[in-house]
PDB file of C-alpha atoms and ligand atoms in Angstrom:
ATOM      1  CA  UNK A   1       0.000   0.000   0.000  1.00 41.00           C
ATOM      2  CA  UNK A   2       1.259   3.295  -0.542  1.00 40.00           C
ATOM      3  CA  UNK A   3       1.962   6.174   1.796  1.00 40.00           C
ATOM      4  CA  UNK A   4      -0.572   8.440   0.252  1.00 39.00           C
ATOM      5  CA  UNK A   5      -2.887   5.197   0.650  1.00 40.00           C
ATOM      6  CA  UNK A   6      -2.018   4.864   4.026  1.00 41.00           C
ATOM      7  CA  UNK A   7      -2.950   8.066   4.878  1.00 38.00           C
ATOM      8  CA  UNK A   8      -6.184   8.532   3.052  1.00 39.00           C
ATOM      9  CA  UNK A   9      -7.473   5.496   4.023  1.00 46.00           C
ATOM     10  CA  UNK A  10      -6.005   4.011   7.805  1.00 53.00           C
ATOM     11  CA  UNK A  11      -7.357   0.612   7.952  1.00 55.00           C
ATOM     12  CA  UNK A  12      -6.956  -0.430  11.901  1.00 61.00           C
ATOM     13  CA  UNK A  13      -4.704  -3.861  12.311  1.00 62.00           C
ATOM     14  CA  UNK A  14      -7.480  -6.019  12.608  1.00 60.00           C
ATOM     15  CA  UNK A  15      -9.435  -5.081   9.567  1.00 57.00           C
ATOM     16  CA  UNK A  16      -5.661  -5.330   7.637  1.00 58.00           C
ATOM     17  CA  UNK A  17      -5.286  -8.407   9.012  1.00 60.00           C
ATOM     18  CA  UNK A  18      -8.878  -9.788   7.853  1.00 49.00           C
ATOM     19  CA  UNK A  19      -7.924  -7.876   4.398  1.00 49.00           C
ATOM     20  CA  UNK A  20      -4.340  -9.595   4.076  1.00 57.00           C
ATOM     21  CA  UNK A  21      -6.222 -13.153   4.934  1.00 52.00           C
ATOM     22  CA  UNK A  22      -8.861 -13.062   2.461  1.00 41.00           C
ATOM     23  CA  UNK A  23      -6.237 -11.474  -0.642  1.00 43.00           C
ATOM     24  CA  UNK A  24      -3.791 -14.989   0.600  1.00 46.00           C
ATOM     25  CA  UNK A  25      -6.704 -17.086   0.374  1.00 44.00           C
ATOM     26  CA  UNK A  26      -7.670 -15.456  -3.229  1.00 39.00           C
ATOM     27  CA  UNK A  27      -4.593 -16.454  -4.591  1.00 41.00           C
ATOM     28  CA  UNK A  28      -2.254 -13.581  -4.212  1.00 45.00           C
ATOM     29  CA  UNK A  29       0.588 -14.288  -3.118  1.00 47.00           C
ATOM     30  CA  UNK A  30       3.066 -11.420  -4.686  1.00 45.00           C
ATOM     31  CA  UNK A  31       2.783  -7.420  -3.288  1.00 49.00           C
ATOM     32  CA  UNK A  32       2.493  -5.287  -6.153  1.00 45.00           C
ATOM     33  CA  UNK A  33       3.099  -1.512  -6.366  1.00 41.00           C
ATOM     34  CA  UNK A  34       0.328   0.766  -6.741  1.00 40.00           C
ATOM     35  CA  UNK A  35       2.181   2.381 -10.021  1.00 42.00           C
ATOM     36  CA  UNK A  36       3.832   0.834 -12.632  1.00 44.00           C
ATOM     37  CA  UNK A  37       7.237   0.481 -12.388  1.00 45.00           C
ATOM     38  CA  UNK A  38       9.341   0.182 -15.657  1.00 46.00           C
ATOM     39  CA  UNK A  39      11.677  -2.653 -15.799  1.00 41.00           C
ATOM     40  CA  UNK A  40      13.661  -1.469 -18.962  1.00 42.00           C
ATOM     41  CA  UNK A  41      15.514   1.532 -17.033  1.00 40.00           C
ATOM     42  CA  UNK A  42      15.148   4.954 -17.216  1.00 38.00           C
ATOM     43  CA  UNK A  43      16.263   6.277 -20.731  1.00 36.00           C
ATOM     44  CA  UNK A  44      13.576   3.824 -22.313  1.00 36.00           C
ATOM     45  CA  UNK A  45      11.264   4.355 -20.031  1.00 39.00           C
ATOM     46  CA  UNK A  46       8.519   6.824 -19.797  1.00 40.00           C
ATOM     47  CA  UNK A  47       7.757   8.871 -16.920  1.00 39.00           C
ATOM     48  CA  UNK A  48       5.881   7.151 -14.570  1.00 42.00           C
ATOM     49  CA  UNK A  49       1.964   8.641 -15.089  1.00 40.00           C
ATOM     50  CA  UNK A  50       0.203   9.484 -11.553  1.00 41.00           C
ATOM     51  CA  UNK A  51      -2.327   6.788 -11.244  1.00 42.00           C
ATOM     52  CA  UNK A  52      -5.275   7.231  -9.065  1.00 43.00           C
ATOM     53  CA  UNK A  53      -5.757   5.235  -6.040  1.00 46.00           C
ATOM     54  CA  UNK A  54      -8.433   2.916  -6.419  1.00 43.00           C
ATOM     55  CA  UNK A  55     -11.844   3.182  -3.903  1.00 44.00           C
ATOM     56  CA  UNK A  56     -10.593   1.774  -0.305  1.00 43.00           C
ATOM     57  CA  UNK A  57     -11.908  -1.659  -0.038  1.00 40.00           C
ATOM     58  CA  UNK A  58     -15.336  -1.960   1.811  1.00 39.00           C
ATOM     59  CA  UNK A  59     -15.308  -2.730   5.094  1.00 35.00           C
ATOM     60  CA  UNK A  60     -14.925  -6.307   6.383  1.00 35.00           C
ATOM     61  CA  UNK A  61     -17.690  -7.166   8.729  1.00 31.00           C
ATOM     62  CA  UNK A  62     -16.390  -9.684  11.425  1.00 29.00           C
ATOM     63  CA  UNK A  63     -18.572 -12.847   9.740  1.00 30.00           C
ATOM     64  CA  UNK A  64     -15.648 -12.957   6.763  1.00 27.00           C
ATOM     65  CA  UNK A  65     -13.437 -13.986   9.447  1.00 28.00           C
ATOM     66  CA  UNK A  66     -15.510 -16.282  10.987  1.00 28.00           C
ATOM     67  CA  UNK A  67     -16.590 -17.433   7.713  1.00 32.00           C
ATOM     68  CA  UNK A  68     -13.690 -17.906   5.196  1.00 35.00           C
ATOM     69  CA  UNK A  69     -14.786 -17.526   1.670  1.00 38.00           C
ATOM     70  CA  UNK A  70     -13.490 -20.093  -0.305  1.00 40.00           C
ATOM     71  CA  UNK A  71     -10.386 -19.843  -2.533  1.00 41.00           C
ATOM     72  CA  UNK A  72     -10.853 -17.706  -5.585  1.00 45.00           C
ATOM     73  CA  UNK A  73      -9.921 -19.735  -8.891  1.00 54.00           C
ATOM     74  CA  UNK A  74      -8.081 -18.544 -12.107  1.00 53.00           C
ATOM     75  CA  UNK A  75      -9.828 -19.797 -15.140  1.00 57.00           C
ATOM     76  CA  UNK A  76      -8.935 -23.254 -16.306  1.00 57.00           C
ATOM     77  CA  UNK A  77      -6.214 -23.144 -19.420  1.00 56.00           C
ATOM     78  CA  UNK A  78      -8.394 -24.448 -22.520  1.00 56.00           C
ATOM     79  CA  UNK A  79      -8.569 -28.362 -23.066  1.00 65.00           C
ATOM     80  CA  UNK A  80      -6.884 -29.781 -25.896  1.00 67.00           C
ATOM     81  CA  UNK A  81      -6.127 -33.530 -27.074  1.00 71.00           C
ATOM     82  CA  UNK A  82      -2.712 -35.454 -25.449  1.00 72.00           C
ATOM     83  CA  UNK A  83       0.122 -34.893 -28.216  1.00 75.00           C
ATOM     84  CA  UNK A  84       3.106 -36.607 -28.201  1.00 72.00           C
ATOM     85  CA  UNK A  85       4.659 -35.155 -25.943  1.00 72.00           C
ATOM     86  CA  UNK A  86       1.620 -35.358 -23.247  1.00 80.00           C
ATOM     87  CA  UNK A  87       1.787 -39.298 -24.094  1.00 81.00           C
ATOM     88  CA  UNK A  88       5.149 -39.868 -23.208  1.00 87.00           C
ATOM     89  CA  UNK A  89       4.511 -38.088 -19.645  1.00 88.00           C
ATOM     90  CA  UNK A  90       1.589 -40.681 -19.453  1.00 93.00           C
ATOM     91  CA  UNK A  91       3.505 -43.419 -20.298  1.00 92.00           C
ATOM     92  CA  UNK A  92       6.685 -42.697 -18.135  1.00 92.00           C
ATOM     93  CA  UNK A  93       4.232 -41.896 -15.386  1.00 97.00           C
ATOM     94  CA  UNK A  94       2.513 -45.484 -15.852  1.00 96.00           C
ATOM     95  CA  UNK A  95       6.202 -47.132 -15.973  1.00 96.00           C
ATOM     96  CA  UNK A  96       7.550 -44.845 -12.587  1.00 96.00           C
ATOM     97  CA  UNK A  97       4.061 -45.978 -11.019  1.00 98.00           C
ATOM     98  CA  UNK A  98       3.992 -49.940 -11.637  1.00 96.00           C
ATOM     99  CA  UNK A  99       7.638 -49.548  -9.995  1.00 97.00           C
ATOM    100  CA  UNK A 100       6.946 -48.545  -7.063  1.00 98.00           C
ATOM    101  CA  UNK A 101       6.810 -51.648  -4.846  1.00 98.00           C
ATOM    102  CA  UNK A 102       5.364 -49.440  -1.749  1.00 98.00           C
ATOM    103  CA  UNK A 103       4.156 -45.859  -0.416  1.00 98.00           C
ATOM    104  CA  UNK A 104       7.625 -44.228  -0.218  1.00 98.00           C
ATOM    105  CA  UNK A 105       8.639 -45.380  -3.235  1.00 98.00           C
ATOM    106  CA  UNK A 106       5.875 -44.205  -5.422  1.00 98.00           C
ATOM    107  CA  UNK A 107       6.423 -40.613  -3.233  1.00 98.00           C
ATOM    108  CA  UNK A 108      10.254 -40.874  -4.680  1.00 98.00           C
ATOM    109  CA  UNK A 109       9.174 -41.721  -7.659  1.00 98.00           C
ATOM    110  CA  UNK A 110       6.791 -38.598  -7.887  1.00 98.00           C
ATOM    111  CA  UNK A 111       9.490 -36.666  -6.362  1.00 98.00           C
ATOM    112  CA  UNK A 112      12.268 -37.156  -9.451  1.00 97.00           C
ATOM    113  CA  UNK A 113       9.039 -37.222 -11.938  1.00 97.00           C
ATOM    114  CA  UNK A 114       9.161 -34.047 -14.411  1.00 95.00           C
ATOM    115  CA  UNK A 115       6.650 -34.989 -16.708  1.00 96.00           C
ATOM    116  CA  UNK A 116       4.011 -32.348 -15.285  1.00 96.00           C
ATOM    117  CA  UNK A 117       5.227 -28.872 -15.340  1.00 96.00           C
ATOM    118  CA  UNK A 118       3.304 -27.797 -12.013  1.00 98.00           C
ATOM    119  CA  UNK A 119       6.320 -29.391  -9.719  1.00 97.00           C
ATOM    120  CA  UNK A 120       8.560 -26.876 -11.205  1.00 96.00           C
ATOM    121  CA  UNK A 121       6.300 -23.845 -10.394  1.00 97.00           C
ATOM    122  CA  UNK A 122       4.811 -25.414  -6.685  1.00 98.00           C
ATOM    123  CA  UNK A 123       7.060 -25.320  -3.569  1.00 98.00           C
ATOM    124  CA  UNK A 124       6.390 -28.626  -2.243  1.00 98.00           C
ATOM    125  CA  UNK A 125       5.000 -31.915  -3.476  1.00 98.00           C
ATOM    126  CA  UNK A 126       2.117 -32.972  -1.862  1.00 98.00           C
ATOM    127  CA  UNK A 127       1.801 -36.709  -1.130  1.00 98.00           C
ATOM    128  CA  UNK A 128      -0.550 -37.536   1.489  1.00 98.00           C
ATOM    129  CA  UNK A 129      -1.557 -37.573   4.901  1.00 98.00           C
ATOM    130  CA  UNK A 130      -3.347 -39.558   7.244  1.00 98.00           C
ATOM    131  CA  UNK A 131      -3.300 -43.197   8.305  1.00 98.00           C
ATOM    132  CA  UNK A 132      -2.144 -45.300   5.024  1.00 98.00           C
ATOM    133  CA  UNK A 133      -3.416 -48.359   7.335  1.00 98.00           C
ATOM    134  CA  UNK A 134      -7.144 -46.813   7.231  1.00 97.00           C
ATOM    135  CA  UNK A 135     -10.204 -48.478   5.836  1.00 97.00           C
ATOM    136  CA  UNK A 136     -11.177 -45.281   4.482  1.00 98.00           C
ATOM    137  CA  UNK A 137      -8.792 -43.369   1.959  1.00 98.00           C
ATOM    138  CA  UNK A 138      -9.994 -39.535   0.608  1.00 98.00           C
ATOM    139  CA  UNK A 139      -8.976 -38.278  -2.865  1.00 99.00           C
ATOM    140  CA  UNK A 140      -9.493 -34.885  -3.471  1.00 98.00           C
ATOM    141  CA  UNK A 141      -8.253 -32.563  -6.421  1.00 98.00           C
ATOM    142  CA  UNK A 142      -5.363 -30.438  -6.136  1.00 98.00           C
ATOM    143  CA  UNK A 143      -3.358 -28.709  -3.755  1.00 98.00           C
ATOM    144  CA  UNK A 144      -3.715 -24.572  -2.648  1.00 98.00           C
ATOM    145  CA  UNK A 145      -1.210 -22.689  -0.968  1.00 98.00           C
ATOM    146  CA  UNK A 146      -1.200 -23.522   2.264  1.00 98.00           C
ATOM    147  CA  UNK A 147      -0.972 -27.078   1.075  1.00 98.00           C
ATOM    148  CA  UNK A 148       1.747 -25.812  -0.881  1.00 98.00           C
ATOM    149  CA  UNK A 149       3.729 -24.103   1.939  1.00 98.00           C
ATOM    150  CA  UNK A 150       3.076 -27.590   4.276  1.00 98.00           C
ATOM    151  CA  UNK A 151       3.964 -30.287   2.080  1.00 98.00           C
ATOM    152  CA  UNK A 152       0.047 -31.934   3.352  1.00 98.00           C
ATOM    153  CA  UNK A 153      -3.314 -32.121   1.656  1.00 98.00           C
ATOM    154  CA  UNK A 154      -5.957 -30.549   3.120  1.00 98.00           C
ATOM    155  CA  UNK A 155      -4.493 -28.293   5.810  1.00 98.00           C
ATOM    156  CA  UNK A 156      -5.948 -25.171   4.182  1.00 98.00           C
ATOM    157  CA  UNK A 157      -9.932 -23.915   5.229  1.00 98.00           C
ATOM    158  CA  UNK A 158     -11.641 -25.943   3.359  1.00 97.00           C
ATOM    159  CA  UNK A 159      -9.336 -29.037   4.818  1.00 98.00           C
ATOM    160  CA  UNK A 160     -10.312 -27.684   7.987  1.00 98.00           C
ATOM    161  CA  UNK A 161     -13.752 -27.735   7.030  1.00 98.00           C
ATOM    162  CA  UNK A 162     -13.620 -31.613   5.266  1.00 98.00           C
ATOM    163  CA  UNK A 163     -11.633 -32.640   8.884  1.00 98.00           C
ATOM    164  CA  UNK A 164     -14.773 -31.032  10.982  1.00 98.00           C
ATOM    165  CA  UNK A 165     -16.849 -33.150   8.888  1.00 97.00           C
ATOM    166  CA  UNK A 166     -15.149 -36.712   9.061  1.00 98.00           C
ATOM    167  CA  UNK A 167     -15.222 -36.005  12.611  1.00 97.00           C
ATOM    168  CA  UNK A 168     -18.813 -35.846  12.788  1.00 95.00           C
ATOM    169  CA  UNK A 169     -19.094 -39.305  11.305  1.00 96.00           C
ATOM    170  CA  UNK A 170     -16.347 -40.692  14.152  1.00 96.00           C
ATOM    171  CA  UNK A 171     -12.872 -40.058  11.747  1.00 97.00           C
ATOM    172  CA  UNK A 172      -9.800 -38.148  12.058  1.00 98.00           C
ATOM    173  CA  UNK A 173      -6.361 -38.582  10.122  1.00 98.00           C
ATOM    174  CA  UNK A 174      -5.749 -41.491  12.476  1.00 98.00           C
ATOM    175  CA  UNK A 175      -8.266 -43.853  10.919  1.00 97.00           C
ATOM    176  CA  UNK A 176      -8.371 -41.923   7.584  1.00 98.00           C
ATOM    177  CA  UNK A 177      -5.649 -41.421   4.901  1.00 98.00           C
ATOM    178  CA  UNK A 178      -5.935 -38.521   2.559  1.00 99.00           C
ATOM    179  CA  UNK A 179      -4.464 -37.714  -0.809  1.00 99.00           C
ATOM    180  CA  UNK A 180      -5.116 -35.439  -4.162  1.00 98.00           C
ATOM    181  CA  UNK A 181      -5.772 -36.702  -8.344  1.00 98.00           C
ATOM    182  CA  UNK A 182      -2.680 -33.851  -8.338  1.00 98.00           C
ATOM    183  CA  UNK A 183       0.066 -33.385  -6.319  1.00 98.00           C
ATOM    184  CA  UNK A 184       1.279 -29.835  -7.249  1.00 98.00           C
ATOM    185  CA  UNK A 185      -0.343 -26.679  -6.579  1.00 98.00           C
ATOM    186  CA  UNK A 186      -1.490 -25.320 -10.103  1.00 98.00           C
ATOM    187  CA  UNK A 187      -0.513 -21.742 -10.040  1.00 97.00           C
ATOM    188  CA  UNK A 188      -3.172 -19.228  -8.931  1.00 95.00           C
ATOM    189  CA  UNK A 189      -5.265 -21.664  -7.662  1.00 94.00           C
ATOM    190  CA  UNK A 190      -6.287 -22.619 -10.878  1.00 97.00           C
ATOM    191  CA  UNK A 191      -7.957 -26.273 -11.933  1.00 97.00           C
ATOM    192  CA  UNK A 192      -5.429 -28.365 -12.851  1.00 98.00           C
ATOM    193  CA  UNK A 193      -6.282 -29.162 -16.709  1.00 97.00           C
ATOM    194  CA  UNK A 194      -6.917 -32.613 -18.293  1.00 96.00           C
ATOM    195  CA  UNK A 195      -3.391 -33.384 -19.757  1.00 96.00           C
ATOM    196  CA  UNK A 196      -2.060 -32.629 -15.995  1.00 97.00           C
ATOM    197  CA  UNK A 197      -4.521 -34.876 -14.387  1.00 98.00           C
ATOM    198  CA  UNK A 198      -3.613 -37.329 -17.208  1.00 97.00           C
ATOM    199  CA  UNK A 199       0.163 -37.609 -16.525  1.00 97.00           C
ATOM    200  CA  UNK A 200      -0.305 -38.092 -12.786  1.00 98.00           C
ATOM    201  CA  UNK A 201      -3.101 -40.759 -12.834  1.00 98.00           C
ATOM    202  CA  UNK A 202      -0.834 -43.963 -13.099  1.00 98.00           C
ATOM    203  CA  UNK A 203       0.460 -42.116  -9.886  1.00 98.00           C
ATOM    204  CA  UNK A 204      -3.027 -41.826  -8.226  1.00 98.00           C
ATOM    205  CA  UNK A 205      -4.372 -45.218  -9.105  1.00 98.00           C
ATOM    206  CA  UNK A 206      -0.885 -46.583  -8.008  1.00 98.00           C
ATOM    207  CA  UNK A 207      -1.529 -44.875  -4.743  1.00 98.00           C
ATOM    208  CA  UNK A 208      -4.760 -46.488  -4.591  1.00 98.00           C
ATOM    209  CA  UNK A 209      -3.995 -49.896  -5.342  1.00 97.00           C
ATOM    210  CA  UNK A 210      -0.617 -49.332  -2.640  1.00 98.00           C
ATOM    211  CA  UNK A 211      -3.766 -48.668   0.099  1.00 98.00           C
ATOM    212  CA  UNK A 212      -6.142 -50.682  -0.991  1.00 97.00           C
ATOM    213  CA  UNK A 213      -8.634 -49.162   1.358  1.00 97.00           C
ATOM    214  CA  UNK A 214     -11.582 -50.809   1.994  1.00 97.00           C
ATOM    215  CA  UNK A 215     -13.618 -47.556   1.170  1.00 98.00           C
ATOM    216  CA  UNK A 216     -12.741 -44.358  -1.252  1.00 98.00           C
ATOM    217  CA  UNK A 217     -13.957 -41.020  -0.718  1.00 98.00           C
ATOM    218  CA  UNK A 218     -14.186 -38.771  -3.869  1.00 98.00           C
ATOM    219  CA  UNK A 219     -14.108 -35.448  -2.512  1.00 98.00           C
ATOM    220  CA  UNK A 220     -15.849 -33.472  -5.534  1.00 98.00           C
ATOM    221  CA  UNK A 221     -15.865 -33.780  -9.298  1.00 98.00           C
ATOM    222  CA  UNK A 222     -12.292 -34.011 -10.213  1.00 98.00           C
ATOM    223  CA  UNK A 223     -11.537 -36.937  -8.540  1.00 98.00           C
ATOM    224  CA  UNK A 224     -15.103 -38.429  -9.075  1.00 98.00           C
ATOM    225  CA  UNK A 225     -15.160 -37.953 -12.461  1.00 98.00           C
ATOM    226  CA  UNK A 226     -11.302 -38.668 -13.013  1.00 98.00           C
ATOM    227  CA  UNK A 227     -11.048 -41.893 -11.108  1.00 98.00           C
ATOM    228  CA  UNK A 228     -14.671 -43.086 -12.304  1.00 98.00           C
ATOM    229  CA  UNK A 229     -14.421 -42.311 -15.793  1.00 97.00           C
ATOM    230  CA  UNK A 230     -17.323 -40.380 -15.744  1.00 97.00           C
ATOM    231  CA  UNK A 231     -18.315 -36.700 -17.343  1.00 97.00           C
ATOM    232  CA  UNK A 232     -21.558 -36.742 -15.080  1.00 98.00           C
ATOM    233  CA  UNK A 233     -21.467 -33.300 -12.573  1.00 98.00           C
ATOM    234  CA  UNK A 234     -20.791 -34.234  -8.914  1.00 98.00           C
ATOM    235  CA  UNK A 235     -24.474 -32.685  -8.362  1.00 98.00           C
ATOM    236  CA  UNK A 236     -25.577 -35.775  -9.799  1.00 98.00           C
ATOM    237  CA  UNK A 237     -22.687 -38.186  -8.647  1.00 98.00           C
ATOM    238  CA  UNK A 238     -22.570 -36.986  -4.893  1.00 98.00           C
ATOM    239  CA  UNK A 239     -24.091 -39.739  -2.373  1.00 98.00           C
ATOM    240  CA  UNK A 240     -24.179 -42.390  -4.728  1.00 98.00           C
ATOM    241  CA  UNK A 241     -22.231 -45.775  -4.671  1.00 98.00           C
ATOM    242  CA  UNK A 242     -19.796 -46.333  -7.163  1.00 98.00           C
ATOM    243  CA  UNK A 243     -17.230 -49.860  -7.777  1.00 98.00           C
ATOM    244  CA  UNK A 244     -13.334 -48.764  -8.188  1.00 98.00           C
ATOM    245  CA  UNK A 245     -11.464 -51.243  -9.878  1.00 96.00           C
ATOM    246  CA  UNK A 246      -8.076 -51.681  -7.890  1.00 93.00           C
ATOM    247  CA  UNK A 247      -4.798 -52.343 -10.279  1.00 87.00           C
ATOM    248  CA  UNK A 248      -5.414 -53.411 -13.323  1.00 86.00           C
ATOM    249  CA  UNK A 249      -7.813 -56.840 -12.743  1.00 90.00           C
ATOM    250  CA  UNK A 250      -7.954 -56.207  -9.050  1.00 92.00           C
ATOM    251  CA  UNK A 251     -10.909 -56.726  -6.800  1.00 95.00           C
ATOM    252  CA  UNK A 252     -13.054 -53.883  -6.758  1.00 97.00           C
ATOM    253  CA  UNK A 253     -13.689 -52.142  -4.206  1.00 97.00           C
ATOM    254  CA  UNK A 254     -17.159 -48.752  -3.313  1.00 98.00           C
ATOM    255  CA  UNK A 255     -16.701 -45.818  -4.313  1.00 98.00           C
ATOM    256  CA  UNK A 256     -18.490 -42.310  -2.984  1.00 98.00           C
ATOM    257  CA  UNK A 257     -18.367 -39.293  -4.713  1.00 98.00           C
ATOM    258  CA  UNK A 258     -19.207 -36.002  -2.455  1.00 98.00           C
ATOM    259  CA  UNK A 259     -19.081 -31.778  -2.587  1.00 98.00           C
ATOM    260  CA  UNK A 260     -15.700 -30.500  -2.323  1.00 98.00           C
ATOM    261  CA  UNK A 261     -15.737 -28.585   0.882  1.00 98.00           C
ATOM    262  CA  UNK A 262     -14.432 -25.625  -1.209  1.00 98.00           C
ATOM    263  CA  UNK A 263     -17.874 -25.864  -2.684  1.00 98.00           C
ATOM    264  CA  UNK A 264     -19.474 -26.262   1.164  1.00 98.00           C
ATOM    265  CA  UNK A 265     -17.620 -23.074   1.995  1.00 98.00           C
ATOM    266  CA  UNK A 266     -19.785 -21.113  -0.739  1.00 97.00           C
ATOM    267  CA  UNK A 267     -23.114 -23.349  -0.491  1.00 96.00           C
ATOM    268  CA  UNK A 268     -23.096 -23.857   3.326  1.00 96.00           C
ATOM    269  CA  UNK A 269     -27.175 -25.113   2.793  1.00 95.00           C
ATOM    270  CA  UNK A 270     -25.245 -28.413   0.944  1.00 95.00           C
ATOM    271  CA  UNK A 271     -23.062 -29.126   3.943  1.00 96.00           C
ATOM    272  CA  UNK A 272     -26.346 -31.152   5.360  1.00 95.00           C
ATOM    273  CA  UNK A 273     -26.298 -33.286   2.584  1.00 96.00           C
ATOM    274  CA  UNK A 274     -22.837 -34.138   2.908  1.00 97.00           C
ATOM    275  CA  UNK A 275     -23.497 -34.919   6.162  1.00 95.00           C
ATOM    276  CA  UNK A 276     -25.719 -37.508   5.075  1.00 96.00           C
ATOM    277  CA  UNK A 277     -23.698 -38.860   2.464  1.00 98.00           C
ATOM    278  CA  UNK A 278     -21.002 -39.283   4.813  1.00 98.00           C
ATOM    279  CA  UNK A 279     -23.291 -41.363   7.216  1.00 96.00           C
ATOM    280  CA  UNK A 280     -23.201 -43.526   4.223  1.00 96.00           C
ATOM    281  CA  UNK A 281     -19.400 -44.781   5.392  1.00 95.00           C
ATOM    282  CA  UNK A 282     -21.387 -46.515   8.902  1.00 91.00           C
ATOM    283  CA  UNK A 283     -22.724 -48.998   6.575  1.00 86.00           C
ATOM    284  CA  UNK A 284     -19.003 -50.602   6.604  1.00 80.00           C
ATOM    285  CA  UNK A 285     -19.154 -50.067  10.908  1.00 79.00           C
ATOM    286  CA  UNK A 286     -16.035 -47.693  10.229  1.00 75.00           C
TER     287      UNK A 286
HETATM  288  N1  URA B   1      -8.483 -28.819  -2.045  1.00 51.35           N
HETATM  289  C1  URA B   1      -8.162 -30.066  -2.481  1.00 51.35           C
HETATM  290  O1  URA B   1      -8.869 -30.647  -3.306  1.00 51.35           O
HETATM  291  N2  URA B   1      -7.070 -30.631  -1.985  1.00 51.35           N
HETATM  292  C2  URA B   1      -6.302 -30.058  -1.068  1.00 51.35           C
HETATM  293  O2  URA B   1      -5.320 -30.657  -0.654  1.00 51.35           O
HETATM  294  C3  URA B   1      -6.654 -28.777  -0.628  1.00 51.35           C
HETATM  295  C4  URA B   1      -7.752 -28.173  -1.126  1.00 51.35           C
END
């Protein structure tokens, strides 16, 4: 912010605080100037034009604190068909997968894997977390930055919000294990697109097979609709039994898609629902 900023408009530490939150949580993670600044030096550079300050933001009532909107997303990049290229990454990906005899293997394996450009923009890889001895095993879709910055699915608001949930059907990350259908952070928050979820699928159903949980939770549509195969919208997939194959010609083993809690955060009327479809799991006396 600048000075003139600062003195227009004096936002009191709280409200800054609440402000700084909710811009993290939207995806910003770089301070920017409030004029342009020319990077090509000053003989090729133009004066620098006064720019007015833009309105102050409105004020934060205390309920966006309490209530943390859920990350803002960047538009999706546009989907196109796997080149060559794209079907190499698959195919390496398959070969690193198969492999991997156990758990920290396949996380070595991901670790040295460079056929999805996200690991080279994300800070940390995110593997899992959770019980990998647990009947039930949660696969959500990509990591955000607090993810990111932790190295952990999950850890983020709407983790915190999925955790409060499992609890209220009798699990924690000691008799659940949790993972992502992506393991990077796309940048900005955005979805990660098909060719990315493509290349790191032998990974995923790898990690599935490695687990073989007795139960898999598909926490919203791209994992249900990744790991089922499926274009049907989670509205329609949420709370409904599905059959996962494990491996190759493994047994199979149920499937249930629900809402993302991202998607909880915005719609909190649907968190009842999930509720319910969560109940679901008591039919295995987990
Ligand atoms: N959303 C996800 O789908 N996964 C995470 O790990 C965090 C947020």
């Amino acid at each position: 912010m600048s000075q003139d900023a600062r003195t227009d408009q004096q936002l009191d530490p709280q409200q800054a605080l609440v402000m700084l939150k909710l811009y993290i949580e939207w995806g910003a993670d770089e301070a920017i100037e409030p004029t342009p600044q020319s990077r090509l030096g000053a003989t090729l550079a133009p004066p620098p034009v006064p720019v007015r300050q833009p309105p102050p933001p409105a004020p934060v009532t205390p309920q966006l604190s309490e209530q943390p909107v859920a990350p803002f997303r960047t538009a999706p990049a546009p989907a196109r068909a796997l080149g060559p290229m794209d079907q190499a990454a698959v195919l390496s990906a398959r070969e690193a997968a198969r492999a991997a005899p156990d758990l920290a293997a396949l996380k070595e394996a991901l670790a040295r894997f460079d056929g999805v450009s996200l690991s080279r923009t994300a800070t940390n890889l995110v593997f899992a977390d959770g019980n990998p001895a647990a009947k039930v095993m949660l696969v959500g879709e990509a990591p955000g930055a607090d993810e990111d910055r932790l190295g952990l699915p999950f850890v983020g608001v709407s983790g915190q919000l999925l955790d409060r949930m499992m609890a209220a059907v009798g699990l924690d990350r000691t008799t659940f294990y949790i993972t992502n259908v992506c393991f990077w952070r796309p940048p900005g928050n955005r979805k990660p697109t098909d060719l990315e979820l493509a290349a790191q699928k032998p990974f995923v159903e790898r990690h599935i097979e490695l687990v073989a949980p007795r139960v898999l939770v598909l926490v919203g549509a791209a994992a249900a609709q990744g790991l089922l195969g499926t274009t049907e919208g989670i509205t329609r997939l949420r709370g409904r039994w599905f059959q996962y194959r494990l491996g190759e010609d493994g047994p199979t083993i149920p499937a249930l898609p629900i809402f993302h809690p991202a998607y909880l955060l915005r719609q909190p009327a649907q968190k009842r629902e999930t509720w319910r479809d969560l109940l679901k799991l008591k039919e295995f006396g987990l």
